[in-house]
PDB file of C-alpha atoms in Angstrom:
ATOM      1  CA  MET A   1     -22.704 176.816 167.946  1.00 95.00           C
ATOM      2  CA  ARG A   2     -21.031 173.466 166.759  1.00 97.00           C
ATOM      3  CA  ILE A   3     -22.343 170.342 168.049  1.00 98.00           C
ATOM      4  CA  MET A   4     -21.885 166.811 166.688  1.00 97.00           C
ATOM      5  CA  ILE A   5     -25.114 165.079 165.281  1.00 97.00           C
ATOM      6  CA  ASN A   6     -24.425 161.235 165.006  1.00 97.00           C
ATOM      7  CA  ASN A   7     -20.286 162.172 164.798  1.00 96.00           C
ATOM      8  CA  ILE A   8     -21.182 164.652 161.998  1.00 96.00           C
ATOM      9  CA  GLU A   9     -20.496 168.338 162.650  1.00 97.00           C
ATOM     10  CA  HIS A  10     -23.382 170.499 162.672  1.00 96.00           C
ATOM     11  CA  LEU A  11     -23.688 173.774 162.830  1.00 96.00           C
ATOM     12  CA  VAL A  12     -27.101 175.087 164.732  1.00 94.00           C
ATOM     13  CA  ASP A  13     -28.921 178.224 165.525  1.00 92.00           C
ATOM     14  CA  ASN A  14     -31.137 176.795 167.867  1.00 93.00           C
ATOM     15  CA  SER A  15     -30.521 175.142 171.002  1.00 96.00           C
ATOM     16  CA  GLU A  16     -33.375 173.115 171.532  1.00 97.00           C
ATOM     17  CA  LEU A  17     -33.081 169.823 171.066  1.00 98.00           C
ATOM     18  CA  VAL A  18     -36.434 169.489 169.606  1.00 97.00           C
ATOM     19  CA  GLU A  19     -35.734 171.949 167.040  1.00 97.00           C
ATOM     20  CA  ILE A  20     -32.065 170.411 166.067  1.00 97.00           C
ATOM     21  CA  ILE A  21     -34.161 166.597 165.902  1.00 97.00           C
ATOM     22  CA  LYS A  22     -36.212 168.634 163.413  1.00 96.00           C
ATOM     23  CA  GLN A  23     -33.658 170.529 161.443  1.00 94.00           C
ATOM     24  CA  TYR A  24     -31.731 167.318 161.080  1.00 95.00           C
ATOM     25  CA  GLY A  25     -34.522 165.493 159.382  1.00 94.00           C
ATOM     26  CA  ALA A  26     -34.994 162.922 161.860  1.00 95.00           C
ATOM     27  CA  LYS A  27     -37.362 159.992 161.540  1.00 93.00           C
ATOM     28  CA  ALA A  28     -39.764 158.452 163.271  1.00 94.00           C
ATOM     29  CA  PRO A  29     -39.285 156.205 165.017  1.00 95.00           C
ATOM     30  CA  PHE A  30     -35.691 157.504 166.655  1.00 97.00           C
ATOM     31  CA  ALA A  31     -33.874 157.968 170.000  1.00 98.00           C
ATOM     32  CA  VAL A  32     -31.885 160.021 171.390  1.00 98.00           C
ATOM     33  CA  ALA A  33     -28.717 160.577 173.629  1.00 98.00           C
ATOM     34  CA  ILE A  34     -26.829 163.617 174.335  1.00 98.00           C
ATOM     35  CA  ASN A  35     -23.246 162.964 175.141  1.00 98.00           C
ATOM     36  CA  GLY A  36     -23.938 159.602 176.153  1.00 98.00           C
ATOM     37  CA  GLU A  37     -26.929 160.363 178.455  1.00 98.00           C
ATOM     38  CA  PHE A  38     -30.106 158.736 176.959  1.00 98.00           C
ATOM     39  CA  VAL A  39     -32.980 161.919 177.075  1.00 98.00           C
ATOM     40  CA  ALA A  40     -36.719 160.929 176.863  1.00 98.00           C
ATOM     41  CA  LYS A  41     -38.972 161.698 174.083  1.00 98.00           C
ATOM     42  CA  SER A  42     -41.234 163.773 177.025  1.00 98.00           C
ATOM     43  CA  ASN A  43     -38.042 165.744 177.860  1.00 98.00           C
ATOM     44  CA  TYR A  44     -37.325 166.929 174.067  1.00 98.00           C
ATOM     45  CA  ALA A  45     -39.042 170.018 174.422  1.00 96.00           C
ATOM     46  CA  THR A  46     -36.920 171.122 177.495  1.00 97.00           C
ATOM     47  CA  THR A  47     -33.643 169.715 176.411  1.00 98.00           C
ATOM     48  CA  GLN A  48     -30.843 172.718 175.397  1.00 98.00           C
ATOM     49  CA  VAL A  49     -28.106 171.496 174.018  1.00 98.00           C
ATOM     50  CA  GLN A  50     -24.493 173.033 174.403  1.00 97.00           C
ATOM     51  CA  PRO A  51     -21.698 173.677 172.199  1.00 97.00           C
ATOM     52  CA  ASP A  52     -20.109 170.696 171.462  1.00 98.00           C
ATOM     53  CA  ASP A  53     -22.724 168.396 172.536  1.00 98.00           C
ATOM     54  CA  LEU A  54     -22.390 165.182 170.765  1.00 98.00           C
ATOM     55  CA  VAL A  55     -25.957 164.308 170.243  1.00 98.00           C
ATOM     56  CA  ASP A  56     -26.630 160.709 168.849  1.00 98.00           C
ATOM     57  CA  ILE A  57     -30.255 159.624 167.166  1.00 98.00           C
ATOM     58  CA  VAL A  58     -30.535 156.497 166.227  1.00 97.00           C
ATOM     59  CA  SER A  59     -33.539 154.110 164.637  1.00 96.00           C
ATOM     60  CA  PRO A  60     -33.906 150.174 164.401  1.00 96.00           C
ATOM     61  CA  ILE A  61     -31.473 148.048 162.470  1.00 95.00           C
ATOM     62  CA  PHE A  62     -31.112 144.485 162.139  1.00 95.00           C
ATOM     63  CA  GLY A  63     -29.240 142.817 165.063  1.00 95.00           C
ATOM     64  CA  GLY A  64     -27.664 139.237 166.367  1.00 95.00           C
TER      65      GLY A  64
ATOM     66  CA  MET B   1     -39.514 124.403 184.261  1.00 48.00           C
ATOM     67  CA  LYS B   2     -36.800 122.813 182.428  1.00 55.00           C
ATOM     68  CA  ASN B   3     -39.549 120.031 181.869  1.00 62.00           C
ATOM     69  CA  SER B   4     -42.271 122.774 180.237  1.00 69.00           C
ATOM     70  CA  ASN B   5     -43.817 122.503 177.289  1.00 87.00           C
ATOM     71  CA  LYS B   6     -43.661 126.177 176.728  1.00 96.00           C
ATOM     72  CA  LEU B   7     -39.862 127.941 176.893  1.00 98.00           C
ATOM     73  CA  ILE B   8     -40.932 130.549 179.814  1.00 97.00           C
ATOM     74  CA  ILE B   9     -39.397 134.029 179.980  1.00 98.00           C
ATOM     75  CA  TYR B  10     -39.682 136.108 182.175  1.00 98.00           C
ATOM     76  CA  GLY B  11     -43.259 134.728 182.922  1.00 97.00           C
ATOM     77  CA  GLN B  12     -44.260 134.714 179.123  1.00 98.00           C
ATOM     78  CA  GLU B  13     -44.677 131.726 177.570  1.00 98.00           C
ATOM     79  CA  PHE B  14     -43.759 130.725 174.237  1.00 98.00           C
ATOM     80  CA  SER B  15     -43.963 127.192 171.871  1.00 98.00           C
ATOM     81  CA  SER B  16     -40.856 128.101 169.953  1.00 98.00           C
ATOM     82  CA  ARG B  17     -37.522 127.369 171.177  1.00 98.00           C
ATOM     83  CA  LEU B  18     -35.633 129.656 168.666  1.00 98.00           C
ATOM     84  CA  LEU B  19     -34.758 132.561 169.265  1.00 98.00           C
ATOM     85  CA  ILE B  20     -33.592 134.505 165.910  1.00 98.00           C
ATOM     86  CA  GLY B  21     -31.506 137.378 165.008  1.00 98.00           C
ATOM     87  CA  SER B  22     -32.702 139.809 162.188  1.00 97.00           C
ATOM     88  CA  ALA B  23     -28.859 140.350 160.613  1.00 97.00           C
ATOM     89  CA  LEU B  24     -26.449 139.440 157.908  1.00 96.00           C
ATOM     90  CA  TYR B  25     -29.263 137.816 155.567  1.00 97.00           C
ATOM     91  CA  PRO B  26     -28.641 138.376 151.681  1.00 97.00           C
ATOM     92  CA  SER B  27     -31.824 140.531 151.762  1.00 96.00           C
ATOM     93  CA  LEU B  28     -35.063 141.851 153.722  1.00 96.00           C
ATOM     94  CA  ASP B  29     -37.041 139.052 151.186  1.00 97.00           C
ATOM     95  CA  VAL B  30     -34.687 136.351 152.688  1.00 98.00           C
ATOM     96  CA  MET B  31     -34.348 137.769 156.250  1.00 97.00           C
ATOM     97  CA  LYS B  32     -38.117 137.457 156.346  1.00 97.00           C
ATOM     98  CA  ALA B  33     -38.902 134.044 154.731  1.00 98.00           C
ATOM     99  CA  ALA B  34     -35.909 132.361 157.336  1.00 98.00           C
ATOM    100  CA  ILE B  35     -37.688 133.848 160.156  1.00 98.00           C
ATOM    101  CA  VAL B  36     -41.085 132.707 158.873  1.00 98.00           C
ATOM    102  CA  LYS B  37     -39.422 129.138 158.460  1.00 98.00           C
ATOM    103  CA  SER B  38     -37.585 128.992 161.373  1.00 98.00           C
ATOM    104  CA  GLU B  39     -41.111 129.142 163.656  1.00 98.00           C
ATOM    105  CA  SER B  40     -39.216 131.361 165.697  1.00 98.00           C
ATOM    106  CA  GLU B  41     -41.620 134.077 167.651  1.00 98.00           C
ATOM    107  CA  ILE B  42     -38.874 136.173 169.097  1.00 98.00           C
ATOM    108  CA  VAL B  43     -36.435 138.147 167.157  1.00 98.00           C
ATOM    109  CA  THR B  44     -33.325 140.052 167.623  1.00 98.00           C
ATOM    110  CA  VAL B  45     -32.824 143.553 166.890  1.00 98.00           C
ATOM    111  CA  SER B  46     -30.528 146.845 167.582  1.00 97.00           C
ATOM    112  CA  LEU B  47     -30.372 150.384 167.207  1.00 97.00           C
ATOM    113  CA  ARG B  48     -27.615 152.176 165.905  1.00 96.00           C
ATOM    114  CA  ARG B  49     -27.069 156.292 164.397  1.00 96.00           C
ATOM    115  CA  GLN B  50     -29.642 157.007 161.633  1.00 95.00           C
ATOM    116  CA  ASN B  51     -28.910 158.654 158.310  1.00 88.00           C
ATOM    117  CA  PRO B  52     -31.977 160.467 157.226  1.00 85.00           C
ATOM    118  CA  GLU B  53     -30.974 160.102 153.549  1.00 83.00           C
ATOM    119  CA  ASN B  54     -31.756 156.557 153.513  1.00 77.00           C
ATOM    120  CA  ASN B  55     -35.201 157.171 155.009  1.00 71.00           C
ATOM    121  CA  GLY B  56     -33.659 156.259 158.816  1.00 64.00           C
ATOM    122  CA  GLY B  57     -33.742 152.868 158.268  1.00 69.00           C
ATOM    123  CA  ASN B  58     -37.327 152.843 158.095  1.00 86.00           C
ATOM    124  CA  ILE B  59     -38.023 149.878 155.143  1.00 90.00           C
ATOM    125  CA  PHE B  60     -36.362 147.246 157.552  1.00 92.00           C
ATOM    126  CA  TRP B  61     -38.035 148.355 160.372  1.00 93.00           C
ATOM    127  CA  GLN B  62     -41.663 147.890 158.482  1.00 94.00           C
ATOM    128  CA  GLU B  63     -40.469 144.441 157.015  1.00 94.00           C
ATOM    129  CA  LEU B  64     -39.968 143.150 160.775  1.00 94.00           C
ATOM    130  CA  GLN B  65     -42.957 144.746 162.121  1.00 94.00           C
ATOM    131  CA  SER B  66     -45.141 142.917 159.709  1.00 96.00           C
ATOM    132  CA  LEU B  67     -43.843 139.799 161.231  1.00 96.00           C
ATOM    133  CA  GLY B  68     -45.781 140.405 164.304  1.00 97.00           C
ATOM    134  CA  LEU B  69     -42.801 138.678 166.341  1.00 98.00           C
ATOM    135  CA  THR B  70     -41.441 139.321 170.088  1.00 98.00           C
ATOM    136  CA  LEU B  71     -38.648 142.044 169.702  1.00 98.00           C
ATOM    137  CA  LEU B  72     -35.545 141.339 171.879  1.00 98.00           C
ATOM    138  CA  PRO B  73     -33.275 144.371 171.570  1.00 98.00           C
ATOM    139  CA  ASN B  74     -29.541 143.871 172.153  1.00 98.00           C
ATOM    140  CA  THR B  75     -26.870 146.397 173.232  1.00 98.00           C
ATOM    141  CA  ALA B  76     -24.418 144.570 170.688  1.00 97.00           C
ATOM    142  CA  GLY B  77     -21.189 146.401 170.205  1.00 96.00           C
ATOM    143  CA  CYS B  78     -21.110 148.144 174.163  1.00 97.00           C
ATOM    144  CA  HIS B  79     -17.889 148.362 175.543  1.00 97.00           C
ATOM    145  CA  SER B  80     -18.830 149.952 178.573  1.00 97.00           C
ATOM    146  CA  MET B  81     -21.387 150.118 181.511  1.00 97.00           C
ATOM    147  CA  LYS B  82     -22.305 153.542 180.449  1.00 98.00           C
ATOM    148  CA  GLU B  83     -22.894 152.348 176.956  1.00 98.00           C
ATOM    149  CA  VAL B  84     -25.017 149.290 177.948  1.00 98.00           C
ATOM    150  CA  VAL B  85     -27.563 151.509 180.287  1.00 98.00           C
ATOM    151  CA  ASN B  86     -27.610 154.297 177.743  1.00 98.00           C
ATOM    152  CA  LEU B  87     -28.985 152.080 174.444  1.00 98.00           C
ATOM    153  CA  ALA B  88     -30.859 149.903 176.872  1.00 98.00           C
ATOM    154  CA  LYS B  89     -32.913 153.111 177.947  1.00 98.00           C
ATOM    155  CA  MET B  90     -33.233 153.923 174.358  1.00 98.00           C
ATOM    156  CA  SER B  91     -34.156 150.727 173.016  1.00 98.00           C
ATOM    157  CA  ARG B  92     -37.128 150.593 175.860  1.00 98.00           C
ATOM    158  CA  GLU B  93     -38.358 153.776 174.629  1.00 98.00           C
ATOM    159  CA  LEU B  94     -38.151 153.132 170.867  1.00 97.00           C
ATOM    160  CA  PHE B  95     -39.225 149.008 170.694  1.00 97.00           C
ATOM    161  CA  GLN B  96     -41.453 149.361 173.833  1.00 97.00           C
ATOM    162  CA  THR B  97     -40.173 146.383 175.445  1.00 98.00           C
ATOM    163  CA  ASP B  98     -38.657 145.902 179.063  1.00 98.00           C
ATOM    164  CA  TRP B  99     -36.436 143.301 177.404  1.00 98.00           C
ATOM    165  CA  ILE B 100     -33.077 143.227 176.450  1.00 98.00           C
ATOM    166  CA  LYS B 101     -30.612 141.287 175.429  1.00 98.00           C
ATOM    167  CA  LEU B 102     -27.309 142.625 177.811  1.00 98.00           C
ATOM    168  CA  GLU B 103     -23.979 142.246 175.308  1.00 98.00           C
ATOM    169  CA  LEU B 104     -21.282 144.079 176.850  1.00 98.00           C
ATOM    170  CA  ILE B 105     -18.147 142.757 175.065  1.00 97.00           C
ATOM    171  CA  GLY B 106     -14.981 142.514 176.990  1.00 96.00           C
ATOM    172  CA  ASP B 107     -12.454 141.798 174.434  1.00 95.00           C
ATOM    173  CA  GLU B 108     -12.517 142.536 170.731  1.00 94.00           C
ATOM    174  CA  TYR B 109     -10.652 139.301 169.532  1.00 95.00           C
ATOM    175  CA  ASN B 110     -12.952 136.963 170.380  1.00 93.00           C
ATOM    176  CA  LEU B 111     -16.069 139.498 171.393  1.00 94.00           C
ATOM    177  CA  GLN B 112     -16.236 137.841 175.069  1.00 95.00           C
ATOM    178  CA  PRO B 113     -18.330 139.418 177.448  1.00 95.00           C
ATOM    179  CA  ASP B 114     -16.882 141.382 179.960  1.00 95.00           C
ATOM    180  CA  PRO B 115     -17.468 139.206 183.407  1.00 92.00           C
ATOM    181  CA  MET B 116     -16.856 141.373 185.863  1.00 91.00           C
ATOM    182  CA  ASN B 117     -19.117 144.622 184.519  1.00 96.00           C
ATOM    183  CA  LEU B 118     -21.892 142.010 183.131  1.00 97.00           C
ATOM    184  CA  VAL B 119     -22.979 141.745 186.624  1.00 97.00           C
ATOM    185  CA  ALA B 120     -23.133 145.073 187.395  1.00 97.00           C
ATOM    186  CA  ALA B 121     -24.503 145.932 184.140  1.00 98.00           C
ATOM    187  CA  ALA B 122     -27.667 143.328 184.991  1.00 98.00           C
ATOM    188  CA  ASP B 123     -27.946 144.780 188.539  1.00 98.00           C
ATOM    189  CA  ILE B 124     -28.284 147.919 187.612  1.00 98.00           C
ATOM    190  CA  LEU B 125     -30.434 147.251 184.734  1.00 98.00           C
ATOM    191  CA  LEU B 126     -33.039 144.845 186.731  1.00 98.00           C
ATOM    192  CA  LYS B 127     -33.239 147.564 189.228  1.00 98.00           C
ATOM    193  CA  ASP B 128     -34.487 149.961 186.882  1.00 98.00           C
ATOM    194  CA  GLY B 129     -37.016 147.490 185.590  1.00 98.00           C
ATOM    195  CA  PHE B 130     -35.640 145.849 182.793  1.00 98.00           C
ATOM    196  CA  LYS B 131     -36.228 142.317 182.206  1.00 98.00           C
ATOM    197  CA  VAL B 132     -32.338 141.156 181.229  1.00 98.00           C
ATOM    198  CA  LEU B 133     -31.301 138.721 178.923  1.00 98.00           C
ATOM    199  CA  PRO B 134     -27.364 138.594 179.259  1.00 98.00           C
ATOM    200  CA  TYR B 135     -25.280 136.926 177.211  1.00 98.00           C
ATOM    201  CA  CYS B 136     -22.245 135.190 178.861  1.00 98.00           C
ATOM    202  CA  THR B 137     -19.271 132.915 178.944  1.00 97.00           C
ATOM    203  CA  ASP B 138     -19.919 129.688 180.118  1.00 97.00           C
ATOM    204  CA  ASP B 139     -18.476 130.511 183.334  1.00 98.00           C
ATOM    205  CA  LEU B 140     -20.165 128.787 186.374  1.00 98.00           C
ATOM    206  CA  VAL B 141     -19.444 131.429 189.010  1.00 98.00           C
ATOM    207  CA  ILE B 142     -20.462 134.521 186.536  1.00 98.00           C
ATOM    208  CA  CYS B 143     -23.911 132.599 185.711  1.00 98.00           C
ATOM    209  CA  ARG B 144     -24.573 131.497 189.375  1.00 98.00           C
ATOM    210  CA  ARG B 145     -23.814 135.669 190.049  1.00 98.00           C
ATOM    211  CA  LEU B 146     -26.093 136.463 186.808  1.00 98.00           C
ATOM    212  CA  ALA B 147     -29.043 134.270 188.694  1.00 98.00           C
ATOM    213  CA  ASP B 148     -27.904 135.490 192.491  1.00 98.00           C
ATOM    214  CA  CYS B 149     -29.132 139.088 190.959  1.00 97.00           C
ATOM    215  CA  GLY B 150     -32.029 138.381 189.304  1.00 98.00           C
ATOM    216  CA  CYS B 151     -31.555 137.494 185.507  1.00 98.00           C
ATOM    217  CA  GLU B 152     -34.420 134.451 184.944  1.00 98.00           C
ATOM    218  CA  VAL B 153     -33.006 134.199 181.606  1.00 98.00           C
ATOM    219  CA  ILE B 154     -29.215 133.436 181.458  1.00 98.00           C
ATOM    220  CA  MET B 155     -27.467 133.198 177.557  1.00 98.00           C
ATOM    221  CA  PRO B 156     -23.839 131.467 178.266  1.00 98.00           C
ATOM    222  CA  TRP B 157     -22.010 131.206 174.280  1.00 98.00           C
ATOM    223  CA  GLY B 158     -21.734 127.842 173.041  1.00 98.00           C
ATOM    224  CA  SER B 159     -18.710 129.198 171.291  1.00 97.00           C
ATOM    225  CA  PRO B 160     -17.162 132.696 170.016  1.00 96.00           C
ATOM    226  CA  ILE B 161     -19.893 134.874 168.228  1.00 96.00           C
ATOM    227  CA  GLY B 162     -20.036 133.988 164.699  1.00 95.00           C
ATOM    228  CA  THR B 163     -17.660 130.779 164.722  1.00 97.00           C
ATOM    229  CA  GLY B 164     -20.162 128.161 164.186  1.00 97.00           C
ATOM    230  CA  GLN B 165     -18.055 125.808 165.896  1.00 98.00           C
ATOM    231  CA  GLY B 166     -20.738 124.392 168.241  1.00 98.00           C
ATOM    232  CA  LEU B 167     -20.343 123.816 171.997  1.00 98.00           C
ATOM    233  CA  ALA B 168     -17.216 124.297 172.720  1.00 98.00           C
ATOM    234  CA  ASN B 169     -17.070 123.186 176.189  1.00 98.00           C
ATOM    235  CA  PRO B 170     -20.565 121.069 177.088  1.00 98.00           C
ATOM    236  CA  GLN B 171     -18.852 120.340 180.226  1.00 98.00           C
ATOM    237  CA  ALA B 172     -19.146 123.315 181.925  1.00 98.00           C
ATOM    238  CA  LEU B 173     -22.569 124.098 179.940  1.00 98.00           C
ATOM    239  CA  SER B 174     -23.685 120.744 181.765  1.00 98.00           C
ATOM    240  CA  ALA B 175     -22.337 122.358 185.132  1.00 98.00           C
ATOM    241  CA  ILE B 176     -24.314 125.503 184.455  1.00 98.00           C
ATOM    242  CA  ARG B 177     -27.638 123.281 183.851  1.00 98.00           C
ATOM    243  CA  HIS B 178     -27.181 121.191 187.033  1.00 98.00           C
ATOM    244  CA  ARG B 179     -26.078 124.674 189.087  1.00 98.00           C
ATOM    245  CA  LEU B 180     -29.137 126.477 188.114  1.00 98.00           C
ATOM    246  CA  PRO B 181     -32.203 123.990 187.548  1.00 97.00           C
ATOM    247  CA  ASP B 182     -34.761 126.884 187.877  1.00 97.00           C
ATOM    248  CA  THR B 183     -32.986 129.421 185.330  1.00 98.00           C
ATOM    249  CA  THR B 184     -34.062 129.501 181.965  1.00 98.00           C
ATOM    250  CA  LEU B 185     -31.096 128.505 180.090  1.00 98.00           C
ATOM    251  CA  ILE B 186     -30.587 129.983 176.199  1.00 98.00           C
ATOM    252  CA  ILE B 187     -27.667 129.055 174.186  1.00 98.00           C
ATOM    253  CA  ASP B 188     -26.495 132.244 172.595  1.00 97.00           C
ATOM    254  CA  ALA B 189     -23.970 132.197 169.821  1.00 95.00           C
ATOM    255  CA  GLY B 190     -21.632 129.823 168.210  1.00 97.00           C
ATOM    256  CA  LEU B 191     -23.739 127.316 166.771  1.00 98.00           C
ATOM    257  CA  GLY B 192     -23.346 126.359 163.331  1.00 98.00           C
ATOM    258  CA  LEU B 193     -25.313 123.081 162.281  1.00 98.00           C
ATOM    259  CA  PRO B 194     -28.596 122.012 163.252  1.00 98.00           C
ATOM    260  CA  SER B 195     -26.458 119.223 165.539  1.00 98.00           C
ATOM    261  CA  HIS B 196     -25.235 121.662 167.365  1.00 98.00           C
ATOM    262  CA  ALA B 197     -28.529 122.783 168.304  1.00 98.00           C
ATOM    263  CA  VAL B 198     -29.458 119.136 169.070  1.00 98.00           C
ATOM    264  CA  HIS B 199     -26.822 118.802 171.316  1.00 98.00           C
ATOM    265  CA  ALA B 200     -27.648 122.098 173.703  1.00 98.00           C
ATOM    266  CA  PHE B 201     -30.675 120.829 174.100  1.00 98.00           C
ATOM    267  CA  GLU B 202     -29.436 117.251 174.853  1.00 97.00           C
ATOM    268  CA  LEU B 203     -27.605 119.062 177.503  1.00 97.00           C
ATOM    269  CA  GLY B 204     -31.062 120.506 179.128  1.00 98.00           C
ATOM    270  CA  TYR B 205     -30.740 123.884 177.726  1.00 98.00           C
ATOM    271  CA  ASP B 206     -34.421 125.431 176.901  1.00 98.00           C
ATOM    272  CA  ALA B 207     -33.349 127.322 174.098  1.00 98.00           C
ATOM    273  CA  ILE B 208     -31.026 128.424 171.537  1.00 98.00           C
ATOM    274  CA  LEU B 209     -30.569 132.036 170.328  1.00 98.00           C
ATOM    275  CA  LEU B 210     -28.611 132.314 166.199  1.00 97.00           C
ATOM    276  CA  ASN B 211     -28.190 134.171 163.477  1.00 98.00           C
ATOM    277  CA  SER B 212     -25.068 133.578 161.594  1.00 97.00           C
ATOM    278  CA  ALA B 213     -25.868 130.033 161.371  1.00 98.00           C
ATOM    279  CA  ILE B 214     -28.935 130.500 159.326  1.00 98.00           C
ATOM    280  CA  ALA B 215     -28.550 134.042 157.754  1.00 98.00           C
ATOM    281  CA  GLN B 216     -24.995 132.816 156.384  1.00 98.00           C
ATOM    282  CA  ALA B 217     -26.078 129.438 154.868  1.00 98.00           C
ATOM    283  CA  THR B 218     -26.222 128.879 151.456  1.00 98.00           C
ATOM    284  CA  ASP B 219     -29.812 128.632 151.410  1.00 98.00           C
ATOM    285  CA  PRO B 220     -30.633 130.508 155.165  1.00 98.00           C
ATOM    286  CA  ILE B 221     -34.356 129.724 154.759  1.00 98.00           C
ATOM    287  CA  THR B 222     -33.972 125.841 154.370  1.00 98.00           C
ATOM    288  CA  MET B 223     -31.370 126.291 157.036  1.00 98.00           C
ATOM    289  CA  ALA B 224     -33.806 127.714 159.229  1.00 98.00           C
ATOM    290  CA  SER B 225     -36.670 124.757 158.756  1.00 98.00           C
ATOM    291  CA  ALA B 226     -33.911 122.684 159.900  1.00 98.00           C
ATOM    292  CA  PHE B 227     -32.826 124.351 163.056  1.00 98.00           C
ATOM    293  CA  SER B 228     -36.475 124.621 163.736  1.00 98.00           C
ATOM    294  CA  TYR B 229     -36.615 120.710 163.435  1.00 98.00           C
ATOM    295  CA  ALA B 230     -33.224 120.417 165.271  1.00 98.00           C
ATOM    296  CA  CYS B 231     -34.667 122.311 168.374  1.00 98.00           C
ATOM    297  CA  LYS B 232     -37.880 120.129 168.107  1.00 98.00           C
ATOM    298  CA  ALA B 233     -35.520 116.785 168.412  1.00 98.00           C
ATOM    299  CA  GLY B 234     -33.046 118.001 170.764  1.00 98.00           C
ATOM    300  CA  ARG B 235     -35.846 118.655 173.431  1.00 97.00           C
ATOM    301  CA  ALA B 236     -37.943 115.792 172.726  1.00 97.00           C
ATOM    302  CA  GLY B 237     -34.914 113.680 173.192  1.00 96.00           C
ATOM    303  CA  TYR B 238     -33.832 115.216 176.106  1.00 96.00           C
ATOM    304  CA  LEU B 239     -37.157 114.732 177.641  1.00 96.00           C
ATOM    305  CA  ALA B 240     -37.516 111.490 176.529  1.00 96.00           C
ATOM    306  CA  GLY B 241     -34.065 110.703 178.837  1.00 95.00           C
ATOM    307  CA  ARG B 242     -31.308 108.806 177.053  1.00 94.00           C
ATOM    308  CA  MET B 243     -30.684 105.706 177.460  1.00 95.00           C
ATOM    309  CA  PRO B 244     -27.485 104.312 180.340  1.00 94.00           C
ATOM    310  CA  GLU B 245     -24.054 104.773 178.807  1.00 94.00           C
ATOM    311  CA  ARG B 246     -21.900 101.880 178.961  1.00 95.00           C
ATOM    312  CA  GLN B 247     -17.952 101.483 178.942  1.00 96.00           C
ATOM    313  CA  VAL B 248     -18.353  98.416 177.152  1.00 96.00           C
ATOM    314  CA  ALA B 249     -20.600  96.526 174.656  1.00 95.00           C
ATOM    315  CA  GLN B 250     -23.926  95.162 175.749  1.00 92.00           C
ATOM    316  CA  PRO B 251     -25.613  92.789 172.966  1.00 92.00           C
ATOM    317  CA  SER B 252     -28.711  93.723 172.167  1.00 94.00           C
ATOM    318  CA  THR B 253     -29.812  90.380 170.403  1.00 93.00           C
ATOM    319  CA  PRO B 254     -30.458  87.711 173.285  1.00 92.00           C
ATOM    320  CA  ILE B 255     -27.979  85.222 173.605  1.00 88.00           C
ATOM    321  CA  MET B 256     -30.327  82.506 174.864  1.00 89.00           C
ATOM    322  CA  GLY B 257     -31.227  79.861 172.460  1.00 90.00           C
ATOM    323  CA  MET B 258     -28.273  80.573 169.953  1.00 90.00           C
ATOM    324  CA  PRO B 259     -28.019  78.027 167.610  1.00 92.00           C
ATOM    325  CA  PHE B 260     -24.400  76.083 166.837  1.00 91.00           C
ATOM    326  CA  TRP B 261     -23.222  76.991 170.874  1.00 82.00           C
ATOM    327  CA  HIS B 262     -22.169  73.465 172.309  1.00 83.00           C
ATOM    328  CA  GLN B 263     -21.154  73.242 175.981  1.00 79.00           C
ATOM    329  CA  ASP B 264     -17.937  71.265 176.075  1.00 76.00           C
TER     330      ASP B 264
END
C-alpha cells in the first residue's frame, strides 16, 4: 500500500498505524496526524491507515 | 492585574515579563546561554515533521528541557483553522501543556494574522480546554472579540514578525490597553531594541515576547541581558507614573531670587 509519510512516498505492508510508525523509525517524542487530523497516542493501536493517506509525524523544534 | 508585581498568565504567576523564542540562534549553546541570561521563565517551541535520520530533533529537545522552563508551543506556519486546531492538539499531547500560542497567518507578505478566523479558532480551542494566547494585530475590535470569547491573554504585534521595527502604532496599542484593563497584554513580534521593550511597558503592557531581537543580535547573550534590564526599567517606569506632559517649557530652577533682575 502506498502512503505518504512526512510528504515522502512509502510502501507499507501493514495498515496498522502503530506498525507504520515503527517501520518509519520514529523517535520519541512525536505526535501524529493522518490527513491533517490529530491522532491521539492512545489510538495508535486501533487506527488503520488507508491507501494514499497522508501521515504526519512531528517532533519538537525551536520556535518563536 | 496591571499593577501586580507578577505577570499572570491564566492564573499562573511569573516574575519575568520577558517571553523568549528558541529559534534562529547561531548555536544551541548560544540559545541556552541567551535564554538563561534573559531571565525568561517561558520559552516558545514548535512542531515540525520528524526526520529519524537526525535523531528526530532530540538534541534540541533535551537541551531545552534541561533549562526547566515553562513551554509555550506555537502554531506558527498555520494558514487554516483546521491546521491550527490539529497542530494545537499535537502540541498538547507532546508537550503536556494546554497552553497554545495561537498563530493563524492570513498573509504571507507581512505574516499578518488572519483577523476573521483568529477569533473563531480561539473560540474552538478555548472550548476544547486550551489556554489560548493569540497573536493578533493591533486592531482594538479584534482584541475585544478575543477577550469576549475567553482569552485571558492577548498578544498584539508591535510590528510584523522579524522586522525589528518596534511599535509601529503606539496609539492603537494604547487604546487596547485602555479598553482591556483586566486582560494580560503581551507585545508579540516586531521588537528589535531594548528601547522598544521599554516603550511597550511604558504603554502599560504586561510583558513582551520576542525572538529575533535577541537571537539575531551580534551578541545574543549580551542582548538577552539588555532586554532583561529593559523589561524591568520599563515596568518600573510605568508603575512609577510619568510626569505630566506639557506643550511649553517650564523651568525647574526657581525664578524667585534670581540675581541681576530688576523691575524697571
